[in-house]
CSV table of C-alpha atoms and ligand atoms in Angstrom, one decimal:
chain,number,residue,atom,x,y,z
A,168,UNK,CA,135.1,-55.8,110.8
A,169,UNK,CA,138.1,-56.7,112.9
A,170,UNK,CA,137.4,-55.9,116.5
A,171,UNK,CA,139.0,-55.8,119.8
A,172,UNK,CA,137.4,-55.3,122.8
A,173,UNK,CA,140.0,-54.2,126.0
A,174,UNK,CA,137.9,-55.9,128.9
A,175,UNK,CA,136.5,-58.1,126.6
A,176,UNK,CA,135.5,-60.6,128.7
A,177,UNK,CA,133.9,-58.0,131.9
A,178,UNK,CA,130.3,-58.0,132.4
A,179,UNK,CA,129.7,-55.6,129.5
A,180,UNK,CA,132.8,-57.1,127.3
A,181,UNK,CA,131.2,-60.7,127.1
A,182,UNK,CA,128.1,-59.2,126.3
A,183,UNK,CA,129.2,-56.8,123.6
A,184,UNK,CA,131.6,-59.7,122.2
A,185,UNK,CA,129.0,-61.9,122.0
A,186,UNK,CA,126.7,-59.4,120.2
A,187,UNK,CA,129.6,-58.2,117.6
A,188,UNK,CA,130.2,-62.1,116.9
A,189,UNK,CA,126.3,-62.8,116.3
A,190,UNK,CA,126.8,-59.9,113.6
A,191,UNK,CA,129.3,-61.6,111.9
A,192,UNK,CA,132.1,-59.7,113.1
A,193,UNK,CA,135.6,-61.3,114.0
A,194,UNK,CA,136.2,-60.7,117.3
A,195,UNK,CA,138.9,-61.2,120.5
A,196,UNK,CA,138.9,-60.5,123.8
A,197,UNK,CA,141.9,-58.8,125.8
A,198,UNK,CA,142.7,-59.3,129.3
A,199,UNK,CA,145.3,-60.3,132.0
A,200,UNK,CA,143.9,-63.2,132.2
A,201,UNK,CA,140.9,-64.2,129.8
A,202,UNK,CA,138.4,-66.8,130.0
A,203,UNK,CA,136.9,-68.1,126.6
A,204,UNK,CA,134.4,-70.2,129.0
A,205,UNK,CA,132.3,-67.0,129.5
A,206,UNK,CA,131.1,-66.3,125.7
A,207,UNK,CA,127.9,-68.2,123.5
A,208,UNK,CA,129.1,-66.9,120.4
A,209,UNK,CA,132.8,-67.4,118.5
A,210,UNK,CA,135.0,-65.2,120.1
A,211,UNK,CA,139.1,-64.9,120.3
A,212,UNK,CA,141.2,-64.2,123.1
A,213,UNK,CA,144.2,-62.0,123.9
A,214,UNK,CA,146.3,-61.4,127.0
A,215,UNK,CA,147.6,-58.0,128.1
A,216,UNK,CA,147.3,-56.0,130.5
A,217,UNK,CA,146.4,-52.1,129.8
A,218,UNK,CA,148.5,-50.5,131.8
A,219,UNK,CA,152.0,-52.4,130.6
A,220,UNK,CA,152.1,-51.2,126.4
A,221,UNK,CA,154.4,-53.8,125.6
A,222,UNK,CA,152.4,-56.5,126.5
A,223,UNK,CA,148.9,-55.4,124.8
A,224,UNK,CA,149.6,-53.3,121.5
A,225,UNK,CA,150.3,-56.0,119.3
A,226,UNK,CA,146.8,-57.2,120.3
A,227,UNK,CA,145.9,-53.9,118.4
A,228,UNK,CA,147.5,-54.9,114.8
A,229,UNK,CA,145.1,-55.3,111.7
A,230,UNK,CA,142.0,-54.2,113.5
A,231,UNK,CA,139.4,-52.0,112.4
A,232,UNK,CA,138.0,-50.9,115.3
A,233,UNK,CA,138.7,-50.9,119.2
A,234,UNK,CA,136.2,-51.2,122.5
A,235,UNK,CA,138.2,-50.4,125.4
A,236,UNK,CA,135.9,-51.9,128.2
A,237,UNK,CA,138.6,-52.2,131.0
A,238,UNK,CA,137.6,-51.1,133.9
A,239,UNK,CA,138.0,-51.1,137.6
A,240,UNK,CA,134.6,-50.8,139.4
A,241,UNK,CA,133.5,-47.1,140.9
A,242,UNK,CA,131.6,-49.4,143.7
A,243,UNK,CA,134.5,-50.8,145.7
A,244,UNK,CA,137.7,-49.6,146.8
A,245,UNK,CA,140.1,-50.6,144.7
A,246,UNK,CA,143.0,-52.7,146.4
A,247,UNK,CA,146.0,-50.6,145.8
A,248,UNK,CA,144.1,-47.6,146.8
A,249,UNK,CA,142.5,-44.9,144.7
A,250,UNK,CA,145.3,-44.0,142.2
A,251,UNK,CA,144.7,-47.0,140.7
A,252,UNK,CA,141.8,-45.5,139.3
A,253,UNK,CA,144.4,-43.3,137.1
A,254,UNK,CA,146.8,-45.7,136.3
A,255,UNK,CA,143.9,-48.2,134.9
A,256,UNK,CA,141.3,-46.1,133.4
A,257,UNK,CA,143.8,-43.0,132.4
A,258,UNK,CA,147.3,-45.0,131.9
A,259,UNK,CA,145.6,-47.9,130.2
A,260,UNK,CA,142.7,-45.5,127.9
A,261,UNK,CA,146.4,-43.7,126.4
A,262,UNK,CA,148.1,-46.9,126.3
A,263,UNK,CA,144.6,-48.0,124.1
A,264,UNK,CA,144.8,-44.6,122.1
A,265,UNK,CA,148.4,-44.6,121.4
A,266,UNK,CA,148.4,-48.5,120.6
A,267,UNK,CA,145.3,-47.7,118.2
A,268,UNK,CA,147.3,-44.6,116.5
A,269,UNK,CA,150.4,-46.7,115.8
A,270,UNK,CA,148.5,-50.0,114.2
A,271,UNK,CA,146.0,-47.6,111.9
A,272,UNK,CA,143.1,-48.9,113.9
A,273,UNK,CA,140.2,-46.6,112.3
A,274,UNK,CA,137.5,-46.7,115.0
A,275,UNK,CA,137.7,-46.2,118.3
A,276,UNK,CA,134.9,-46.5,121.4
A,277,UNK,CA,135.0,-45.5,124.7
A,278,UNK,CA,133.3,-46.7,127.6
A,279,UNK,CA,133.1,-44.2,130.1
A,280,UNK,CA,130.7,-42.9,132.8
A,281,UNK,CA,127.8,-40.5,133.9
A,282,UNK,CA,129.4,-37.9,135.5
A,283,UNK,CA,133.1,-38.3,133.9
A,284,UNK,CA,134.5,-34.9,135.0
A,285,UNK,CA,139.0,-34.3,135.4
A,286,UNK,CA,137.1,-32.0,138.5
A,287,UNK,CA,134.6,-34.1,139.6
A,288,UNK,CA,134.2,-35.3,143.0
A,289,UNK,CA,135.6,-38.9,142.9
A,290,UNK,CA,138.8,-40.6,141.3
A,291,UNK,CA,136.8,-42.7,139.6
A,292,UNK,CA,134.9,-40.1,138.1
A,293,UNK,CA,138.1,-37.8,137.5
A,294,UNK,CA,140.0,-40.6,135.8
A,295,UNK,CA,136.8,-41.3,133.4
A,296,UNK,CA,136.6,-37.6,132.7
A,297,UNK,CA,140.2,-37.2,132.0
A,298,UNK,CA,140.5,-40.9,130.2
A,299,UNK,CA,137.7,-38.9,127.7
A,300,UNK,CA,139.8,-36.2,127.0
A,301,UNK,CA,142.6,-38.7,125.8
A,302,UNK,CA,140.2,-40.0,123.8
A,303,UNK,CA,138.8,-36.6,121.9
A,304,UNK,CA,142.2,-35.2,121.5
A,305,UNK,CA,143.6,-38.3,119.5
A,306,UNK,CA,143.8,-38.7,115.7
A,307,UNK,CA,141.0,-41.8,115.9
A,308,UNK,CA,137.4,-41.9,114.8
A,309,UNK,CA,136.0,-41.8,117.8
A,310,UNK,CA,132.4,-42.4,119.5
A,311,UNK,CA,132.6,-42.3,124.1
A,312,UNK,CA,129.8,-43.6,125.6
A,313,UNK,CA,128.4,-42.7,129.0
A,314,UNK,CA,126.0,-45.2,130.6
A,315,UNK,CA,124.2,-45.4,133.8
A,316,UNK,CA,124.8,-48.5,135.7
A,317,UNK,CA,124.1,-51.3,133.6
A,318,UNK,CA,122.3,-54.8,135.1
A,319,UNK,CA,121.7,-57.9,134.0
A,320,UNK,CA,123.4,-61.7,134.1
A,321,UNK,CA,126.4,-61.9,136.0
A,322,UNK,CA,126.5,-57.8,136.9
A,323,UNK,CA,127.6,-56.2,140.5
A,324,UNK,CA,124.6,-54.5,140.9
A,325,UNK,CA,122.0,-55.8,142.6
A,326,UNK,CA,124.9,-58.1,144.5
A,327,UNK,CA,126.3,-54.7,145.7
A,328,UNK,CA,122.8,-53.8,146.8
A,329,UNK,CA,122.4,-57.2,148.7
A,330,UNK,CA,126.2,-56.3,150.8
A,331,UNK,CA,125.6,-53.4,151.2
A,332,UNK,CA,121.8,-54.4,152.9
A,333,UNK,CA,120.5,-57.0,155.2
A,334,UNK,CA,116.7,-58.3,154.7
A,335,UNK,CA,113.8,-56.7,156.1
A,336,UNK,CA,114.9,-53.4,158.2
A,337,UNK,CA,118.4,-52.1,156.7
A,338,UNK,CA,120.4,-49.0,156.8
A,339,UNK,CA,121.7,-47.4,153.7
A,340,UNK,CA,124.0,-44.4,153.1
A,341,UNK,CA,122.4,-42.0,150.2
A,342,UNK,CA,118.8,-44.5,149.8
A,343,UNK,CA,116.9,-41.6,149.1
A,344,UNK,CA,119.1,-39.0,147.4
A,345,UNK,CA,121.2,-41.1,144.8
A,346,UNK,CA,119.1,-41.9,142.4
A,347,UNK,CA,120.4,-44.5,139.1
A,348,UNK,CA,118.5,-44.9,135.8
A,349,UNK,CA,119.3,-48.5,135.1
A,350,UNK,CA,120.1,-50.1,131.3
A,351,UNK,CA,119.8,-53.5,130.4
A,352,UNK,CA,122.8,-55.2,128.6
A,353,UNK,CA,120.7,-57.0,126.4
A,354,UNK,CA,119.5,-53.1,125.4
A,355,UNK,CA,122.9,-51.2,125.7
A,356,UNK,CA,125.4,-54.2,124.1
A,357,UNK,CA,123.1,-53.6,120.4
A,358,UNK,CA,123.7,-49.9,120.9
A,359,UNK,CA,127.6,-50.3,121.0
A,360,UNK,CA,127.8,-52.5,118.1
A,361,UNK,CA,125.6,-49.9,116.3
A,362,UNK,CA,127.8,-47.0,116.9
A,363,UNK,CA,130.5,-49.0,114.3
A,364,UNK,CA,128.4,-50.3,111.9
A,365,UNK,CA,127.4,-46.6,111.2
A,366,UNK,CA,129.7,-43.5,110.6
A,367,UNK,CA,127.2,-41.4,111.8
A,368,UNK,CA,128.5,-41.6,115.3
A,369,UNK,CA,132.2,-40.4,115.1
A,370,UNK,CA,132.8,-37.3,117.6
A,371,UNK,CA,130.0,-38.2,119.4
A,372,UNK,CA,129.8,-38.8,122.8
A,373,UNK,CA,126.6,-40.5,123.9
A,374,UNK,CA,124.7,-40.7,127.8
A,375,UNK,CA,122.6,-44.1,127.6
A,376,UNK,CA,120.0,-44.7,130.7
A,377,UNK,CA,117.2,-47.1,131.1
A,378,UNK,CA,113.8,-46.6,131.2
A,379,UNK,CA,113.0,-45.5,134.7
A,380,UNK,CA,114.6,-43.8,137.5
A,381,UNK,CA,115.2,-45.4,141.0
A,382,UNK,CA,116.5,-44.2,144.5
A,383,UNK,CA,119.3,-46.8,145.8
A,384,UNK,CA,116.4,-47.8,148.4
A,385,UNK,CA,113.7,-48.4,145.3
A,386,UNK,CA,116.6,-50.8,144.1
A,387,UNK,CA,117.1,-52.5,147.4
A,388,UNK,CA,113.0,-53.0,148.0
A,389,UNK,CA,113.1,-54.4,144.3
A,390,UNK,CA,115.8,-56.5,144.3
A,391,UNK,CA,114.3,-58.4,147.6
A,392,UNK,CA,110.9,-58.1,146.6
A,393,UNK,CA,112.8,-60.6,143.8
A,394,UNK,CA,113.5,-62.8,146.4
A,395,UNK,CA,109.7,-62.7,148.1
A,396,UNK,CA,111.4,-60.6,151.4
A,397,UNK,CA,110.2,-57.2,152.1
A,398,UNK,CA,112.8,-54.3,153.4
A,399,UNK,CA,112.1,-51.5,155.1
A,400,UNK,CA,115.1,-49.0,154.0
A,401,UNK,CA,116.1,-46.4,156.8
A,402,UNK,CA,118.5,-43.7,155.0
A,403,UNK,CA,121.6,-42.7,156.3
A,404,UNK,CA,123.5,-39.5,155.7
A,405,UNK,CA,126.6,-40.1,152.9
A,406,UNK,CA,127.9,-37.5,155.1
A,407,UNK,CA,127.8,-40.4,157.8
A,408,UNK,CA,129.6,-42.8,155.6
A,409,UNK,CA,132.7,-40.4,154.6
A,410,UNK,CA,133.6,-40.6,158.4
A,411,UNK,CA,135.9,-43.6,158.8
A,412,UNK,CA,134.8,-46.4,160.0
A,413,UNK,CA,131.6,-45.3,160.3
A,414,UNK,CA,129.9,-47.2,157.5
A,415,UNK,CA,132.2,-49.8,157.2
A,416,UNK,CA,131.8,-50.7,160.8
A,417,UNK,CA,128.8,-52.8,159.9
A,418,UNK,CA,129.9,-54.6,156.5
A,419,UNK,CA,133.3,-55.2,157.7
A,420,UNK,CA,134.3,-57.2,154.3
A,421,UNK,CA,133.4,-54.6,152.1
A,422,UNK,CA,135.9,-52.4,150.6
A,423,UNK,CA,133.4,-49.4,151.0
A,424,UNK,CA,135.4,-46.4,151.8
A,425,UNK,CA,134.8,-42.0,151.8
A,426,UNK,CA,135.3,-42.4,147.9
A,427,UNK,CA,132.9,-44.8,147.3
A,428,UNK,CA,130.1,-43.1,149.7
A,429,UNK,CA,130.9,-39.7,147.5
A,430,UNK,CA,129.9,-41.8,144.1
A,431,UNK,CA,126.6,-42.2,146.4
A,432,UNK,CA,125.8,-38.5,146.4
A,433,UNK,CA,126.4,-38.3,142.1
A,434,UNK,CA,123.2,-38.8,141.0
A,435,UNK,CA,123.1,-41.3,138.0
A,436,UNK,CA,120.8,-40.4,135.3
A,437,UNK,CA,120.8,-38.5,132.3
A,438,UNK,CA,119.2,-35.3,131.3
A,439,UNK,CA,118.3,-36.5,127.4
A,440,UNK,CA,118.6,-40.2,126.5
A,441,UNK,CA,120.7,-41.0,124.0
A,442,UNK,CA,119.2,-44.1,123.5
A,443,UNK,CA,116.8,-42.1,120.9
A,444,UNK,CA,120.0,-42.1,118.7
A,445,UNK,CA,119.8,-45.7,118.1
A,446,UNK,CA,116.4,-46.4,117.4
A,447,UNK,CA,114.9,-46.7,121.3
A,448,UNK,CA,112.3,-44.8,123.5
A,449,UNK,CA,113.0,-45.1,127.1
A,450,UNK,CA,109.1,-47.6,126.7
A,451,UNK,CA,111.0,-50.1,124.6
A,452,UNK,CA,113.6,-50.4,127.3
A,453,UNK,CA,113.4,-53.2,129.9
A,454,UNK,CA,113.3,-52.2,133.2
A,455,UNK,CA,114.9,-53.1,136.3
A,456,UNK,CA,111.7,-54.4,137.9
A,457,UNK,CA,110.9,-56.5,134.9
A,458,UNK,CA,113.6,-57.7,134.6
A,459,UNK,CA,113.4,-59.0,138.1
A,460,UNK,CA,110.4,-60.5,137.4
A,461,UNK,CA,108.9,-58.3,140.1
A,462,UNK,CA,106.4,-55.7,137.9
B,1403,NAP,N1,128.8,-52.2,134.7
B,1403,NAP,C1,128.3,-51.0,134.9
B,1403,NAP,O1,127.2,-50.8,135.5
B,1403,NAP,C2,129.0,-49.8,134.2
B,1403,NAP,C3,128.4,-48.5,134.4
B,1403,NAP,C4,129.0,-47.4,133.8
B,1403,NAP,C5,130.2,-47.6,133.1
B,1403,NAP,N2,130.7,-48.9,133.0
B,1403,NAP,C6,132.0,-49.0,132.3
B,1403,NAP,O2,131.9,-50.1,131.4
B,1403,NAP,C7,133.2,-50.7,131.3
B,1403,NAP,C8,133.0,-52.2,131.5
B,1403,NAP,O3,132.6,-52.4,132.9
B,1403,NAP,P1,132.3,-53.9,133.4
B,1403,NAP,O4,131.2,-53.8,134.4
B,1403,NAP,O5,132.1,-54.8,132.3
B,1403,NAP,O6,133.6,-54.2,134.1
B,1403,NAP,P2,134.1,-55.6,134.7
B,1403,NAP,O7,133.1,-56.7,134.6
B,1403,NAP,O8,134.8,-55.4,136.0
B,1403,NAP,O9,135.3,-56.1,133.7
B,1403,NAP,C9,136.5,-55.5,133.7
B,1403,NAP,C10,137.4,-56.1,132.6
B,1403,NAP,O10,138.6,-55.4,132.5
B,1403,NAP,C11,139.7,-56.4,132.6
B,1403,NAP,N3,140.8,-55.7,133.2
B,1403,NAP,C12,140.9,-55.1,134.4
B,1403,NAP,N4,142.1,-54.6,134.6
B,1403,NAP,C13,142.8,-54.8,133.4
B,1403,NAP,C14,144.1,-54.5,132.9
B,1403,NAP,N5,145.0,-53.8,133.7
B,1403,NAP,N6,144.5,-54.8,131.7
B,1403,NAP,C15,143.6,-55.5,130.9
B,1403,NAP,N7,142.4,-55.9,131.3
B,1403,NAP,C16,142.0,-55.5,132.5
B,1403,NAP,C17,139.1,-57.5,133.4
B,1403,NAP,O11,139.8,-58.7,133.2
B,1403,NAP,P3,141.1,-59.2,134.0
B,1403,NAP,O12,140.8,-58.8,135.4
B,1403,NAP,O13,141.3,-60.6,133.7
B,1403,NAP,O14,142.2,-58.4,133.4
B,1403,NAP,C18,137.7,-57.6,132.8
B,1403,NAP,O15,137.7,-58.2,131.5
B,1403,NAP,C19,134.1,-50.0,132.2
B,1403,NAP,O16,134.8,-49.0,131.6
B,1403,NAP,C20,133.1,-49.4,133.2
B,1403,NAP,O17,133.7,-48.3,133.9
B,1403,NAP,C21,130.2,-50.0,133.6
C-alpha cells in the first residue's frame, strides 16, 4: 500500500514508518519540518503542516491509506497556550479527514488517547475526543486507536519523569493516584500496521495498554532504580499543583501548568485490552521494568 503518516517522523511516526517500510509498504513522512536522519528503513518525506490545508493535502494524493500521528504532547504546556490543543489535534485531524475525502484515500487511522472525551477534564483530552468524532462521522474507512502512554527509544516518558523528580527523596503531584499502563513501541507500532493489512478493523476504535499497571511514583522508583539510585517518592496533592505557581515553583523550566496537573488525576489504563485483537495477551507484552533492564 501507499501510506502516509501525519507526524511521521514523532516518536510513534518513525517507529510505525519504519515498521510499514519493513512490510514492504511505500511510505512518506509529513511534517513542518522532517528529518529523513531519524528512520532504519526506506522511508519518504513530505512537508506540511496540519493546520494550514493548502500546504499538506497534496501530500494526501494517490495514497491508500492515512496515519495521522501529529500531535502536541498532553505533558507540557503547549507554548501558545492551551487552544493550540484544538487548532492542532481538532483543526489539523479535519484538515487530515477532508484532505483524505477529496484524494479517495480509502483507509484512515487515528491516533488518539485514553480518556478522549469533547467533555473531559483537559484540552488535550477534549480536542482528542472531539478530533474522534471528526474522524467517525467522515465517509473514510476508519480504525481510532487509543493508547496508554507509549515508551521506548527516544520517548518523553521516563525524561518527563526525571524533570519532574530529583534523585533519592522527591516530591510528586498525583504519585500514588494516577496510575499508566505502559506499551512498548516495538509492541504497539505492529499493531497499527495490522489494523490496514486487515479489513477486519474498519469502525473500530481500539484502547491498547501494556502489560502491567504503575502509579507515576512506581515509574519514577523504576526509572532510577535504571540508573542504580533509589528514590523515596513523597506524593503531593494534584490539587496542590492546580494552584499557580505552586508546583512550578520548584521546576521553574518546565511548562507544567493546572492543565497538565489535571491530566495527573485521569488515570491511564484500560478496562479490556485491545491488544487481544491483534494477536497479544497482556504476558507477551514487554514491560516497563524490562525494558529498563531493571526486573
Ligand atoms: N507518545 C505517547 O505516549 C502517546 C500516548 C498516547 C497517544 N499518543 C498520540 O500518538 C501520536 C504521536 O505521538 P508522538 O509521541 O509520536 O508525538 P511526537 O513525538 O511529539 O511527534 C509529533 C509529530 O507531529 C509533527 N507535528 C507537530 N505539529 C505539526 C503540524 N502543525 N503539522 C504537521 N506536523 C506536525 C511533529 O513534527 P514537526 O514538529 O516537525 O512538525 C512530529 O513529527 C499523537 O497523536 C499522540 O497524541 C502518544
Amino acid at each position: 500500500m501507499d501510506v502516509l503518516v501525519t507526524g511521521g517522523d514523532g516518536f510513534v511516526g518513525r517507529n510505525l514508518c519504519d515498521e510499514l517500510a519493513e512490510r514492504g509498504h511505500d511510505v512518506t513522512a509529513l511534517s513542518r519540518d522532517p528529518d529523513p536522519s531519524v528512520f532504519e528503513a526506506d522511508v519518504d518525506t513530505a512537508i506540511g503542516d496540519v493546520t494550514a490545508y493548502d500546504s499538506m493535502k497534496e501530500a494526501f494524493a494517490g495514497r491508500d491509506a492515512v496515519f495521522n500521528l501529529v500531535a502536541l504532547s498532553a505533558l507540557y504546556q503547549p507554548s501558545g497556550g492551551e487552544e493550540r490543543h484544538f487548532e492542532v489535534h481538532l483543526g489539523g485531524t479535519e484538515n487530515a479527514v477532508r484532505a483524505a475525502e477529496e484524494h479517495g484515500v480509502e483507509r484512515f487511522v487515528q491516533m488518539s488517547a485514553l480518556g478522549a472525551d469533547p467533555q473531559g477534564p483537559t484540552a488535550y483530552i477534549r480536542a482528542k475526543g472531539e478530533a474522534e468524532g471528526v474522524v467517525r462521522d467522515s465517509a473514510l474507512d476508519w480504525t481510532i486507536f487509543r493508547p496508554s502512554v507509549v515508551f521506548g527509544d527516544g520517548d518523553e516518558f521516563a525524561s518527563f519523569t526525571k524533570m519532574l523528580t530529583t534523585p533519592y527523596v522527591t516530591g510528586l503531584p498525583g504519585a500514588d493516584t494516577v496510575r499508566f499502563q505502559p506499551i512498548w513501541i516495538g509492541d504497539f507500532a505492529p499493531m497499527l500496521v495490522d489494523s490496514i493489512e486487515d479489513g477486519g478493523h474498519v469502525g473500530e476504535t481500539y484502547e491498547i495498554g501494556g502489560p502491567a499497571v504503575l502509579t507515576l511514583g512506581d515509574v519514577t522508583k523504576l526509572v532510577y532504580r535504571a540508573e542504580g539510585k533509589s528514590v523515596s517518592v513523597i506524593h503531593i496533592p494534584t490539587s496542590l499543583a492546580k494552584v499557580g505557581g505552586t508546583l512550578i515553583g520548584p521546576i521553574p523550566l518546565i511548562p507544567f501548568g493546572p492543565n497538565q496537573a489535571r491530566s495527573l488525576e485521569i488515570d491511564n489504563t484500560v478496562a479490556d485490552n485491545d491488544a487481544t485483537v491483534f494477536g497479544r495477551t497482556p504476558a507477551d507484552l514487554r514491560s516497563f521494568a524490562d525494558y529498563l533492564g531493571v526486573t
